[in-house]
Short mmCIF file of C-alpha atoms in Angstrom, two decimals:
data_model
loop_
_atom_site.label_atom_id
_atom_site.label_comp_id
_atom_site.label_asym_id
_atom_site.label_seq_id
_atom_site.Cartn_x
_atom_site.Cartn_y
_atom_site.Cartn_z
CA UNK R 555 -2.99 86.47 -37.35
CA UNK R 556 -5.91 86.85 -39.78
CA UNK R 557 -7.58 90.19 -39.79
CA UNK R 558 -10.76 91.55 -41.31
CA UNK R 559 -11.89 94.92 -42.15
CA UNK R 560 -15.02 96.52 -43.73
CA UNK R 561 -14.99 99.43 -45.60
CA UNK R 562 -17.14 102.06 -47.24
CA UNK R 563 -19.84 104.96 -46.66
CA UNK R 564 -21.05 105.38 -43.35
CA UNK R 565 -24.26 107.43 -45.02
CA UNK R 566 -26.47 106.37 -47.64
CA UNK R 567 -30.03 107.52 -48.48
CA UNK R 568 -33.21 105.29 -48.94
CA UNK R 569 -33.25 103.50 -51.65
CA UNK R 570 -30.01 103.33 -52.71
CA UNK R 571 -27.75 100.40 -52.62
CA UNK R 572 -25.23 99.64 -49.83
CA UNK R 573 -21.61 98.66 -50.86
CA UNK R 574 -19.19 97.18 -48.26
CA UNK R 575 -15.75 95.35 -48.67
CA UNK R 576 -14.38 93.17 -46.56
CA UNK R 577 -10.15 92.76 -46.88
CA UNK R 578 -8.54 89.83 -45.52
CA UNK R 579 -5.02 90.41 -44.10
CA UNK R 580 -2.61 87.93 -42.30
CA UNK R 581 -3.96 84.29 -44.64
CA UNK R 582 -5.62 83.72 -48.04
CA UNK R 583 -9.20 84.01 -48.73
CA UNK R 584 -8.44 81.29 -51.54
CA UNK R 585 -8.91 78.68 -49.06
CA UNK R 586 -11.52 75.65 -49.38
CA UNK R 587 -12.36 75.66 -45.79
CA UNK R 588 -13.91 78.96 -45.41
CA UNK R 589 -16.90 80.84 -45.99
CA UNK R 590 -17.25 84.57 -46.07
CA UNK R 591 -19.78 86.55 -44.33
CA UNK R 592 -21.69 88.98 -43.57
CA UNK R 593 -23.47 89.79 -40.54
CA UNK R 594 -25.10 92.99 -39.00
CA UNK R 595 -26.19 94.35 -35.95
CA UNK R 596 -28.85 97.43 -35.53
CA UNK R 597 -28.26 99.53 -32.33
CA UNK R 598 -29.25 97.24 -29.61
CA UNK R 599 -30.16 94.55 -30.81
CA UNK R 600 -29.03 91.12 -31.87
CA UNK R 601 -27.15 89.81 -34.92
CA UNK R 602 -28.46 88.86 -38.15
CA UNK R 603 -26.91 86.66 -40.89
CA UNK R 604 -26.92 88.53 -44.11
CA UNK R 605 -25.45 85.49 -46.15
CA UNK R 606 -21.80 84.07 -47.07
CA UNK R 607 -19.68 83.28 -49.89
CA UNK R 608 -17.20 80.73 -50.82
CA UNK R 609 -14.03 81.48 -52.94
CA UNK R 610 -15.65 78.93 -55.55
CA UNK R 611 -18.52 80.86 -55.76
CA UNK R 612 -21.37 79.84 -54.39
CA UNK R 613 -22.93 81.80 -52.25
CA UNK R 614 -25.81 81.54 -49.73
CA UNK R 615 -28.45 84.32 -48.87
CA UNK R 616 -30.41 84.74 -45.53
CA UNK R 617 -33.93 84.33 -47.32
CA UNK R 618 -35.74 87.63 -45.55
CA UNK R 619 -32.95 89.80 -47.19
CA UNK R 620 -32.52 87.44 -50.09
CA UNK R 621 -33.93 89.58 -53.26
CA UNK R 622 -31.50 92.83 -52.25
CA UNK R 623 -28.25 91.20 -51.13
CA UNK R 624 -25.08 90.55 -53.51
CA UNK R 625 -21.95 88.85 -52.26
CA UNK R 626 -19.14 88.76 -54.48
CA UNK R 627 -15.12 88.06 -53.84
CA UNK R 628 -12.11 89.52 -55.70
CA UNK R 629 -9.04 86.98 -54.73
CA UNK R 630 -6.54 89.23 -56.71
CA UNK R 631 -7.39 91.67 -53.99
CA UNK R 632 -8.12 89.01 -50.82
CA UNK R 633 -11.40 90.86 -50.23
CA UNK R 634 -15.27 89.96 -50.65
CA UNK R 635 -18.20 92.12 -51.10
CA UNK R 636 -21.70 93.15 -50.12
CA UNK R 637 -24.52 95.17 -52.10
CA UNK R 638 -27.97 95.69 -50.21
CA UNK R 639 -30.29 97.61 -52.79
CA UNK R 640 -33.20 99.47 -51.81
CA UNK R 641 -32.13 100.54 -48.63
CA UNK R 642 -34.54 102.06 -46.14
CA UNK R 643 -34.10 103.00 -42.40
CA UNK R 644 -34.47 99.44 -41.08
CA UNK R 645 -31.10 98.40 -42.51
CA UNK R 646 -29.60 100.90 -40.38
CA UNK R 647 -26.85 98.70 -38.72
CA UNK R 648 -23.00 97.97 -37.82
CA UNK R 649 -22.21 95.61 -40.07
CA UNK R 650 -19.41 93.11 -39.46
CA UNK R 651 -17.71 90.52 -42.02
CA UNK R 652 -16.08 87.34 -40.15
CA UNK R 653 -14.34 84.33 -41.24
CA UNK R 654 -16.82 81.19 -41.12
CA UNK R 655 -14.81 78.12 -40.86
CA UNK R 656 -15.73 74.70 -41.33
CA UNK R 657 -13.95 71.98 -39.61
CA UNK R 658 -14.74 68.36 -38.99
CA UNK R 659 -17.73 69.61 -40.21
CA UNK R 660 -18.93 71.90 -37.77
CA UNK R 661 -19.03 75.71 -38.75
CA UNK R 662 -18.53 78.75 -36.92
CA UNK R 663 -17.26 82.65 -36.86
CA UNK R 664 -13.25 82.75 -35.65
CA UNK R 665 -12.55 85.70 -37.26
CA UNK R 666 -14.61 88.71 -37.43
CA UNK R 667 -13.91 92.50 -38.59
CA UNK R 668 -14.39 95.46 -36.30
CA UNK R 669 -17.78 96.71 -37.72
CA UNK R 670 -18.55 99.51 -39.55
CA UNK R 671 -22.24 102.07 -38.92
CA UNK R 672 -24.03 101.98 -41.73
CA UNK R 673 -26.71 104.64 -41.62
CA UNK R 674 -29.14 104.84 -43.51
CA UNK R 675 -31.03 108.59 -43.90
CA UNK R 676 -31.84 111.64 -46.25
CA UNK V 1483 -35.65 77.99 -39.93
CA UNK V 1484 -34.20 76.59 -36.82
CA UNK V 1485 -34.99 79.88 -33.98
CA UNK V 1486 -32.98 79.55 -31.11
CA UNK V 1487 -34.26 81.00 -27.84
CA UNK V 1488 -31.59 82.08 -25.24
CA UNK V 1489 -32.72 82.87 -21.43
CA UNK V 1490 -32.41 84.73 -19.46
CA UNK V 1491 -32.37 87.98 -21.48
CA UNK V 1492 -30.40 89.62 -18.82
CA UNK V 1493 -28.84 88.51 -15.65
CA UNK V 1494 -27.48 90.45 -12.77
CA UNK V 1495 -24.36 88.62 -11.18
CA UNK V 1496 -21.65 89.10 -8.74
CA UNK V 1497 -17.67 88.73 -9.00
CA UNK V 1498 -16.80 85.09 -8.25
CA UNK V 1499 -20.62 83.81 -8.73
CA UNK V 1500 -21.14 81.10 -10.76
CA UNK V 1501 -23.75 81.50 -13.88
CA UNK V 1502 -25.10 79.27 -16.04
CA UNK V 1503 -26.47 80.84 -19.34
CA UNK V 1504 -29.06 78.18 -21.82
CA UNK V 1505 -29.67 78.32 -25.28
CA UNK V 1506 -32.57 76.30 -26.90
CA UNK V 1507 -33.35 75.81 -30.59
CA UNK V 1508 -36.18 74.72 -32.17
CA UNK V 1509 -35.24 71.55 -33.73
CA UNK V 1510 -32.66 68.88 -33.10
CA UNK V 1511 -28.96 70.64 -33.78
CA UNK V 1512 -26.49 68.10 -32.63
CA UNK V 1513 -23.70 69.81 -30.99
CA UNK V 1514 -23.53 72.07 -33.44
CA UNK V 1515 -23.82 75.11 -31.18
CA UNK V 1516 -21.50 77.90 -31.14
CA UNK V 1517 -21.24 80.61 -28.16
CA UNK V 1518 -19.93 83.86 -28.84
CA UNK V 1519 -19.21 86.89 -26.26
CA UNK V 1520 -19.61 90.46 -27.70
CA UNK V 1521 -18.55 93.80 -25.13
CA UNK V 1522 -19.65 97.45 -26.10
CA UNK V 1523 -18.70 98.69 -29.21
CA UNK V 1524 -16.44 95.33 -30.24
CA UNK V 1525 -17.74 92.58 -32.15
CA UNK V 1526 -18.43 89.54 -30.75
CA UNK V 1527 -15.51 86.73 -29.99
CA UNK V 1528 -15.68 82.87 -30.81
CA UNK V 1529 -15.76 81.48 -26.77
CA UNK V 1530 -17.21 77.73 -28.03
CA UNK V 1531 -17.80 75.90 -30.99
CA UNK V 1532 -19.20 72.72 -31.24
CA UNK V 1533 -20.95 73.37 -27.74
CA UNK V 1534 -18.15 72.15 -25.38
CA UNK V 1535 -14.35 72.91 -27.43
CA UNK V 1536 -13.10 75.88 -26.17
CA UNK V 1537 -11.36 78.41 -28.07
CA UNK V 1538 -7.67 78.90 -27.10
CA UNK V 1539 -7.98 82.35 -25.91
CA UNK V 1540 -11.11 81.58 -23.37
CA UNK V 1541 -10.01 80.75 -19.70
CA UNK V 1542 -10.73 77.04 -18.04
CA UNK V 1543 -13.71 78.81 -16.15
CA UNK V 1544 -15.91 78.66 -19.18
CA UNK V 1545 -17.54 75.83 -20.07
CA UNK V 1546 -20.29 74.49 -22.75
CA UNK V 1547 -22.55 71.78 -22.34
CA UNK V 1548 -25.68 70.31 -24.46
CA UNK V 1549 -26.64 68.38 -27.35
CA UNK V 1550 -30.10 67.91 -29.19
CA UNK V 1551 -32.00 71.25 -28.57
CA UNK V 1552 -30.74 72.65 -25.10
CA UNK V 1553 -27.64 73.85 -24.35
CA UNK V 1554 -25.84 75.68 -21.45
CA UNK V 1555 -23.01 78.36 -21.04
CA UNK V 1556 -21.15 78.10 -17.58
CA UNK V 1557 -19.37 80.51 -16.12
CA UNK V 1558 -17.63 78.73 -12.81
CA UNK V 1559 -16.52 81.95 -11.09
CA UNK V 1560 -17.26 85.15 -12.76
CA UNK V 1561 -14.59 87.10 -13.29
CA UNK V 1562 -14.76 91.58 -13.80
CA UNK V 1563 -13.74 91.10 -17.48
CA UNK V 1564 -16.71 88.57 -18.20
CA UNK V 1565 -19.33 91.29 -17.77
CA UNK V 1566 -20.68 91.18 -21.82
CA UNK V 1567 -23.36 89.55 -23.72
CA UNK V 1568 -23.11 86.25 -24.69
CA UNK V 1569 -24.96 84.60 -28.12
CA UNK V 1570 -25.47 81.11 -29.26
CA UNK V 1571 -25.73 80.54 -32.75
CA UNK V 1572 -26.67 77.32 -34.82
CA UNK V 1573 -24.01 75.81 -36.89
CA UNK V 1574 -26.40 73.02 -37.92
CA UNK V 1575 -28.82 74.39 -41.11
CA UNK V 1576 -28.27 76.98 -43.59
CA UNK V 1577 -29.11 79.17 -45.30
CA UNK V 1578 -30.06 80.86 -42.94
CA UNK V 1579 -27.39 81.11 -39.79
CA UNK V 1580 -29.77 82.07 -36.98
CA UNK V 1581 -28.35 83.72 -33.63
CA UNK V 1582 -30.04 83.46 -30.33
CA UNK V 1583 -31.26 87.04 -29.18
CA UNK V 1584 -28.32 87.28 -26.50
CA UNK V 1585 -27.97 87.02 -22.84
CA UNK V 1586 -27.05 90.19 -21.02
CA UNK V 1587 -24.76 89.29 -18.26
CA UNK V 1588 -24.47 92.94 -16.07
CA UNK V 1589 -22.49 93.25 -12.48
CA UNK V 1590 -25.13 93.09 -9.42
#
């Protein structure tokens, strides 16, 4: 059974930059027929695509968040990345990674990590 | 971008009623619709991909419908443990994935 789960500082100030991991347990993240994401959810409200990245690189951005996001994946360590710079209240969120797999050509979210509160305040 | 446009926001329901949820996008997406359940404080679950294959784990009761731009959730007899909100999602263009902004689906 695959398993995700995010990691880092539940507090950061404005400005600064936001650094999740994501570790994949239970299956590779060297696989061809996955993408790994990022998604995030403020209080309330629905979820937004922060952007994905494939174990042969390439990566994919969700153009409103496009100029602050990194993605980045480490498969020594079967775990993927996420800076946000420039932080500021508004990316005060849970943010979840998940599993995107493509099959037959159709893509969607199987596996998903619990979610971790990022907040965002001085 | 390809918006998609779920309604109703929120829905009031009783045990055994039957619901039907609908999910629109803004441009031709195929079947290539995803639904996704989410209770408080979890993250959401895979129900549907492809707008009609279930996912193991989801019970006969559910099913997905739709191709083109309009899609529907149904829910034949609503069961205590389906109370949640549900989200479609476009698996059709990216960058970027877009979500629908949820259907809240409360006990009447």
């Amino acid at each position: 059974q695959v398993q995700l789960q995010e990691s880092g500082p539940g507090l950061i100030k404005p400005s600064q930059t936001l650094s999740l991991s994501c570790t994949v347990s239970g299956g590779s993240i060297n696989s061809g027929h996955y993408y790994w994401t990022w998604i995030r959810q403020p209080a309330g409200k629905g979820l937004e695509w922060i952007g994905r990245i494939h174990t042969s690189g390439s990566t994919n951005y969700n153009p409103s968040l496009k100029s602050r996001v990194t993605l980045s994946i480490d498969t020594s360590k079967n775990q993927f990345s996420l800076k946000l710079s420039s932080v500021t209240a508004a990316d005060t969120a849970v943010y979840y990674c998940a599993r995107e797999a493509v099959v037959g050509g159709w893509y969607y979210f199987d596996y998903w990590g619990q979610g971790t509160l990022v907040t965002v305040s001085s | 971008d390809i918006q998609m446009t779920q309604s109703p926001s929120s829905l009031s329901a009783s045990v055994g009623d039957r619901v039907t949820l609908t999910c629109r996008s803004s441009q031709s997406i195929s079947t290539y619709l995803n639904w996704y359940q989410q209770k408080p404080g979890k993250a959401p679950k895979l129900l549907i991909y492809a707008a009609s294959s279930l996912q193991s784990w989801v019970p006969s009761r559910f099913s997905g419908s739709g191709s083109g731009t309009e899609f529907t959730l149904t829910i034949s007899s609503l069961q205590p443990e389906d109370f949640a909100i549900y989200y479609c999602q476009q698996g059709y263009s990216a960058p970027p994935v877009t979500f629908g902004q949820g259907t809240r689906l409360e006990i009447k």
